[in-house]
CSV table of C-alpha atoms in Angstrom, one decimal:
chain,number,residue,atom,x,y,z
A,321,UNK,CA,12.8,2.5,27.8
A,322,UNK,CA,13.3,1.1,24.6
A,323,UNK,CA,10.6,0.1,22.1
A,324,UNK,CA,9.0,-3.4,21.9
A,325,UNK,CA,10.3,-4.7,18.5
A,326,UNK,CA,7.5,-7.1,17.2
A,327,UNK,CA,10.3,-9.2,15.0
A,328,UNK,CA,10.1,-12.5,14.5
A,329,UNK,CA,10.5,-14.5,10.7
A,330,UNK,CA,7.4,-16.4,9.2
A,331,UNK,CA,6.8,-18.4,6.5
A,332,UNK,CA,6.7,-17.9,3.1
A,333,UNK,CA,4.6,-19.7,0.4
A,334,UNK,CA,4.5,-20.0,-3.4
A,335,UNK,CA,4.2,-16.5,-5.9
A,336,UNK,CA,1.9,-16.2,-8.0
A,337,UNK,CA,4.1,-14.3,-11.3
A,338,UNK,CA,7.4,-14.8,-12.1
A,339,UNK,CA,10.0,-13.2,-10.1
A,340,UNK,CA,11.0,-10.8,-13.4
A,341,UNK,CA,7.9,-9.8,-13.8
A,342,UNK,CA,8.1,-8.8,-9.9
A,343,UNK,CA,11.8,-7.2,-10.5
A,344,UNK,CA,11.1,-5.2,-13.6
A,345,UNK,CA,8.0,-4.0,-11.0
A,346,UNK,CA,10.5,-2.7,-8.8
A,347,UNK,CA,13.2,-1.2,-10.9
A,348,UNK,CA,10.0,0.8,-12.0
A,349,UNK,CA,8.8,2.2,-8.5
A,350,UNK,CA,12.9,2.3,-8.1
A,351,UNK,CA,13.5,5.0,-11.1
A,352,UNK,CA,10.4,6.7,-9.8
A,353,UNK,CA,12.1,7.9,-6.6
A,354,UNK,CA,15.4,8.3,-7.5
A,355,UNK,CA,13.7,10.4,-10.2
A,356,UNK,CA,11.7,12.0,-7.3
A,357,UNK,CA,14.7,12.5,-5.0
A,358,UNK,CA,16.6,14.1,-7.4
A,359,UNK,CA,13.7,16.6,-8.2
A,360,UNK,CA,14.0,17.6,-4.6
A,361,UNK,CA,17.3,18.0,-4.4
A,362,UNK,CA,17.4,20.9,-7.1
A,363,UNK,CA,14.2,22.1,-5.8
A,364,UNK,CA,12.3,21.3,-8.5
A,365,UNK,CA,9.9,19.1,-6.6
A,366,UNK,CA,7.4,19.3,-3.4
A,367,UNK,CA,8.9,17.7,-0.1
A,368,UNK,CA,6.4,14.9,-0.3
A,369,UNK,CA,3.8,16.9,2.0
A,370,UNK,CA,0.7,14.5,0.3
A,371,UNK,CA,1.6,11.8,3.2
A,372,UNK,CA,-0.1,14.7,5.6
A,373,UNK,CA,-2.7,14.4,3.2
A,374,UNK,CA,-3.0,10.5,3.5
A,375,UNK,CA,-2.6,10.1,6.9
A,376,UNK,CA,-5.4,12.8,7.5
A,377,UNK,CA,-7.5,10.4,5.3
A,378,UNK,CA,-6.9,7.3,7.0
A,379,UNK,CA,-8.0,9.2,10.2
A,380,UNK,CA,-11.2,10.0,8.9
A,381,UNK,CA,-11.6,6.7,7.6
A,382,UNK,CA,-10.7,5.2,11.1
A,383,UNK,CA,-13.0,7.9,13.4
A,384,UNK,CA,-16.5,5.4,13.2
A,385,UNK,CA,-14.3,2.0,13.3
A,386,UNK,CA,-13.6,0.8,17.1
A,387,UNK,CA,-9.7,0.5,16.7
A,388,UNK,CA,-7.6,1.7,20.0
A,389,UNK,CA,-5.4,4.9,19.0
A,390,UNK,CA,-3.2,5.6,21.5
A,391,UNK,CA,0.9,5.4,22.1
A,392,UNK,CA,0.5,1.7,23.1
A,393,UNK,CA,-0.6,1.0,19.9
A,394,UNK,CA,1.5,-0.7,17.0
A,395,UNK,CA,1.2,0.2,13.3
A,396,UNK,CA,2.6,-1.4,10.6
A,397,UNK,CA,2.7,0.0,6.7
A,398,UNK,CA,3.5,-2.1,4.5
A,399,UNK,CA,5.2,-0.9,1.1
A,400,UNK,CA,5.8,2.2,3.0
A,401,UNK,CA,8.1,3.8,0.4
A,402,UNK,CA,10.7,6.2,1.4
A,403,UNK,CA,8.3,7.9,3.8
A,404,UNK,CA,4.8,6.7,4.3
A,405,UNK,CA,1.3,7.3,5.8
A,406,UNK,CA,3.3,6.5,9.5
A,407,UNK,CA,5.1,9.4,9.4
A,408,UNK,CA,2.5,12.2,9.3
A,409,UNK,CA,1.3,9.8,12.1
A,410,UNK,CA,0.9,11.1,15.8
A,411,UNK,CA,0.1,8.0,17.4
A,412,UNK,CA,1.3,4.8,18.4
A,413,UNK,CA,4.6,2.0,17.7
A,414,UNK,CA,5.3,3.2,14.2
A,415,UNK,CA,6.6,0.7,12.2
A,416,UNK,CA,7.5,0.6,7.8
A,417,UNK,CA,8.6,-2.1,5.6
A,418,UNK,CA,9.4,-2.0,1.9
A,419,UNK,CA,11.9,-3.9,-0.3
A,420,UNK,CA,13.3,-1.2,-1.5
A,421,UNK,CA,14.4,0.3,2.1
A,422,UNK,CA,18.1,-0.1,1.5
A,423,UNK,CA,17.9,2.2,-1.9
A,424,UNK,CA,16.0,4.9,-0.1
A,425,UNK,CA,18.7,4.7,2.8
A,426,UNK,CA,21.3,6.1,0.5
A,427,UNK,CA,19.3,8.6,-0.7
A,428,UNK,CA,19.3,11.6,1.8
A,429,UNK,CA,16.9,14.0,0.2
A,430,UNK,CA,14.7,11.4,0.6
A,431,UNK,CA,15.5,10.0,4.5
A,432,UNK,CA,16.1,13.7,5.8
A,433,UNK,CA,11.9,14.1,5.3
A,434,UNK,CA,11.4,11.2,8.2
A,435,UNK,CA,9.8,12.7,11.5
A,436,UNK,CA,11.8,10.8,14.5
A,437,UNK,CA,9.5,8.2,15.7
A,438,UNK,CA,9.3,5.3,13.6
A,439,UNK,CA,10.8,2.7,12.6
A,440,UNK,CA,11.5,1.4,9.3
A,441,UNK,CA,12.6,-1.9,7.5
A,442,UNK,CA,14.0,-3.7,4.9
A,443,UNK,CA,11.6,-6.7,3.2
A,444,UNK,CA,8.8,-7.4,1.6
A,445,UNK,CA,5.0,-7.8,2.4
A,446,UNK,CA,5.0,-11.7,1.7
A,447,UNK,CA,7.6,-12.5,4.8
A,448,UNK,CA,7.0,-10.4,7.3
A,449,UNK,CA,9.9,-10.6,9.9
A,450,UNK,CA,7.0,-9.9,13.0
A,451,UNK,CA,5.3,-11.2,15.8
A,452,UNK,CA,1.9,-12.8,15.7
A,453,UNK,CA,-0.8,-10.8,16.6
A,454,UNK,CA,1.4,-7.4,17.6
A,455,UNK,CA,-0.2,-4.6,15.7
A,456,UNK,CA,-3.7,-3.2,15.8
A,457,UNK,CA,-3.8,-1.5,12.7
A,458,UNK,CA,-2.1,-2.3,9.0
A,459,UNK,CA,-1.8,0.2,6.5
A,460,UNK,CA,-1.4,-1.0,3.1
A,461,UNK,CA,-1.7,2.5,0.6
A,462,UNK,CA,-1.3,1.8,-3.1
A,463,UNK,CA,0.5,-1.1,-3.0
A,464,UNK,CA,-1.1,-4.4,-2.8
A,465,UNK,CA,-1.0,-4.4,-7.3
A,466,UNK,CA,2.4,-4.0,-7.2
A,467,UNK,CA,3.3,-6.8,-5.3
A,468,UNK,CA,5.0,-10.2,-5.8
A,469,UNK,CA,1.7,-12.3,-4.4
A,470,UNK,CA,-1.0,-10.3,-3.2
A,471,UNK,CA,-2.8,-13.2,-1.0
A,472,UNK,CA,0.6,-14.2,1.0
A,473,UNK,CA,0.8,-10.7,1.7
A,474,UNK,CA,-2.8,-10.8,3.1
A,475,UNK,CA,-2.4,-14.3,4.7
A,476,UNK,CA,0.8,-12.3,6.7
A,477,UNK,CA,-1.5,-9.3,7.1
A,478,UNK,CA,-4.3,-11.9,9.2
A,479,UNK,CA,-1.3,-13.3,11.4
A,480,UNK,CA,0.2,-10.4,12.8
A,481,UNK,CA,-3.0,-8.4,13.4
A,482,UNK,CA,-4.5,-8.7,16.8
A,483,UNK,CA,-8.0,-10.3,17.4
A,484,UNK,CA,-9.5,-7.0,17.0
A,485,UNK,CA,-6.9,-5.3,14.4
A,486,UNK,CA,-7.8,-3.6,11.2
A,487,UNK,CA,-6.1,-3.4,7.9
A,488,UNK,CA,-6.6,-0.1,6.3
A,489,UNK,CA,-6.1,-0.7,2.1
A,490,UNK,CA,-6.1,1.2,-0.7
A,491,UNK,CA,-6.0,0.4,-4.2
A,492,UNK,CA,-6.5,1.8,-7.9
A,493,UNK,CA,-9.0,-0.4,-9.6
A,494,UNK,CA,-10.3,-0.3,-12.9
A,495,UNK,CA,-13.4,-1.0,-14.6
A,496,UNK,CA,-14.7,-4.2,-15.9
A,497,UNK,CA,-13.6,-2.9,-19.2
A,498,UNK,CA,-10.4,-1.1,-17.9
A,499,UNK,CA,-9.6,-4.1,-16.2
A,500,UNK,CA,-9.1,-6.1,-19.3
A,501,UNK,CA,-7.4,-3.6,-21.2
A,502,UNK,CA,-5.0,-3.5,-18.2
A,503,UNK,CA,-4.5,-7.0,-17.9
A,504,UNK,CA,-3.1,-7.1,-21.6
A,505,UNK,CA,-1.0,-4.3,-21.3
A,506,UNK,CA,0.5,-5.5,-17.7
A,507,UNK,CA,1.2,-9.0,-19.5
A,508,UNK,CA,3.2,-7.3,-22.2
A,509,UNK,CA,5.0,-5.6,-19.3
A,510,UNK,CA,4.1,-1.9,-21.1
A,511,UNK,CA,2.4,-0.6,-17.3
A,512,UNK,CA,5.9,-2.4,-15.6
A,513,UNK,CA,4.9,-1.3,-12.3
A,514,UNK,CA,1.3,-2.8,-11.8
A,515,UNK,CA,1.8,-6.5,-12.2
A,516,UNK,CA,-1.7,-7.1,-10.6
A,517,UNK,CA,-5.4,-5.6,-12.1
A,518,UNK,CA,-8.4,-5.1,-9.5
A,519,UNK,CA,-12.1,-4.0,-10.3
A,520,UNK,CA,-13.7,-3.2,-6.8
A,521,UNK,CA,-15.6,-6.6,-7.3
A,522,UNK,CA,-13.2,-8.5,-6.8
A,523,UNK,CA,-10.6,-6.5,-4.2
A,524,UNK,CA,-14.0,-7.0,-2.3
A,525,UNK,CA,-14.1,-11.0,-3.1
A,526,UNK,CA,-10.3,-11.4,-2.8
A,527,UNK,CA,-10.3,-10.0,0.6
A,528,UNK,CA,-13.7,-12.0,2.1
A,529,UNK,CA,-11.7,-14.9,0.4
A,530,UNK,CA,-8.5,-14.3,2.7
A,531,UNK,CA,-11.2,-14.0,5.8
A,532,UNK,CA,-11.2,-10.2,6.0
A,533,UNK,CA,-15.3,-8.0,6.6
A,534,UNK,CA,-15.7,-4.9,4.9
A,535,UNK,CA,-16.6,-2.1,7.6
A,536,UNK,CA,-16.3,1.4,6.1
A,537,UNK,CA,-15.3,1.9,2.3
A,538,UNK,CA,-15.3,4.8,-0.2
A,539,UNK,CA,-15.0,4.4,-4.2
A,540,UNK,CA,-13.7,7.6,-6.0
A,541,UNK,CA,-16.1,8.5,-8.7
A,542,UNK,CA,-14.7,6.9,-12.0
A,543,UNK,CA,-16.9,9.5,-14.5
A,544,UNK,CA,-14.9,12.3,-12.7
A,545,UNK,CA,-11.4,10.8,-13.1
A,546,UNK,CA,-12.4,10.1,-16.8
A,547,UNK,CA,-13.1,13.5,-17.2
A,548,UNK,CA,-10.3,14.7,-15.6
A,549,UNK,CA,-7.6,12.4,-17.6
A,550,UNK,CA,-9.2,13.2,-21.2
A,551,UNK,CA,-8.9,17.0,-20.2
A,552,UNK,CA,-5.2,16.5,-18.8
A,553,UNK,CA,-2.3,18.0,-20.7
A,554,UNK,CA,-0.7,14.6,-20.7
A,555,UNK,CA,-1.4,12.3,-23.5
A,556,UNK,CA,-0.9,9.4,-21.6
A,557,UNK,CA,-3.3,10.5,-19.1
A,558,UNK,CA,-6.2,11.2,-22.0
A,559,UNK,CA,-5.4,8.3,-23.5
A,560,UNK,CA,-6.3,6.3,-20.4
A,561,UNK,CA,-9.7,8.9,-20.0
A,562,UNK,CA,-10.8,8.1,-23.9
A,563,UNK,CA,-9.7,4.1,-23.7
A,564,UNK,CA,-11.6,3.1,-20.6
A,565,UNK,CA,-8.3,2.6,-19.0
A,566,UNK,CA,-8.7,5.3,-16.1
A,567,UNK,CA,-8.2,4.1,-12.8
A,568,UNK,CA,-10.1,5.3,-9.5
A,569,UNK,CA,-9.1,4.8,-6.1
A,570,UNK,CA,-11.4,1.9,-3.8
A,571,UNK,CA,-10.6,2.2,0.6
A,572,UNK,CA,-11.6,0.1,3.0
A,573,UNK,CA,-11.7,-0.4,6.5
A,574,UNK,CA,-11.8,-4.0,7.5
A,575,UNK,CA,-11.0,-6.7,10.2
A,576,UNK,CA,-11.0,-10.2,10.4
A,577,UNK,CA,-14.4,-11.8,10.1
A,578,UNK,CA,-13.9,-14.7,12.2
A,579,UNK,CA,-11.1,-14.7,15.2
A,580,UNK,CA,-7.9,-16.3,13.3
A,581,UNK,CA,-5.7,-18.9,16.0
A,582,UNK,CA,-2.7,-16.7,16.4
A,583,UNK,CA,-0.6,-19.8,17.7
């Protein structure tokens, strides 16, 4: 029997940066993987195994939340890359969406890594071509400060969860300090690929803003990733430890505080 397909367009609404500034963000992440492709093709690169990683950390993330896990159950990541967290996956309706699907699909080093099972799309977070209220859990890994308008994206997010869906979201955040640094050097388009700055203050305001509770989260510790970066071989990597400009990852687990009319 064939799978369900949740598709169906919605709305879009205004952008909060220009739509260069969004581009230039994604001929960044797009150089990035053709750089990593090639690297795998003459075997000079790892065959992406840290999604195993991720997806084993969403599961533990996900154990104490009260989310159904079973092969009824859709999943949708969004900004997915050429892989994503729903392909170490062994449960539910996998589906991926990322704008830069097409690219990857000519890129066979890349497409060859997929595990059969889900399915994966062209578009971006902020027009989701899918149902209201069809998936129970959203997955949204390292991506939301790369996007065109973070709180359409999460306004899209709220309508196509179920009643008692979660979104799973992780981001790298910055200090107060870090944060302004980051800011001026994303303006002058020197970091191309992160057009948006969060602290964990406010990823945790934006998201009660957009109607979203809190119920499990983790902050890396940001003394240790200084330490790390100012003892890295790579000079932009101490340069971020000795600036203030080291980033640290924030996860949360949350669901929508107050049931959202899905009609």
């Amino acid at each position: 029997m064939m799978a369900r397909r949740p598709i169906m367009l919605a709305h879009i609404g205004s952008s909060q940066i220009k739509r260069t500034r969004w581009f230039a963000a994604q001929e960044y992440e797009q150089a990035f993987w053709q750089r990593r492709a090639t690297s795998i093709e003459d075997g000079t690169a790892g065959q992406l195994d840290w999604y195993d990683w991720k997806a084993c950390r969403l599961e533990e993330h996900l154990a104490s939340v009260p989310i159904p896990r079973s092969k009824a159950s859709r999943v949708l990541e969004i900004g997915s890359g050429p892989i994503g967290i729903v392909n170490s996956l062994e449960w539910g309706e996998r589906y991926a969406i990322d704008p830069l699907e097409q690219f990857y699909r000519q890129r066979p080093s890349l497409i060859r890594l997929r595990k059969p099972g889900a399915t994966y799309l062209p578009g971006a977070g902020e027009r989701l071509p899918l149902r209201r209220a069809s998936f129970s859990l959203v997955i949204i890994d390292n991506v939301i400060d790369h996007t065109f308008a973070p709180a359409e994206i999460v306004r899209e997010i709220s309508r196509i969860l179920e009643t008692r869906g979660c979104l799973y979201l992780t981001v790298n955040v910055h200090t107060v300090w870090g944060a302004i640094l980051h800011k001026v050097l994303a303006a002058l388009h020197i970091d191309k690929g992160h057009p948006y700055t969060f602290t964990s203050w406010t990823l945790r305001r934006f998201l009660a803003r957009h109607g979203f509770k809190i119920l499990r989260e983790e902050t890396e510790d940001y003394r240790l990733v200084k330490r790390t970066n100012r003892r890295s071989p790579s000079l932009r990597e101490r340069i971020k430890g000795y600036t203030g400009l080291s980033e640290f990852q924030h996860t949360v687990v949350c669901c929508q505080s107050a049931p959202v009319s899905k009609t």
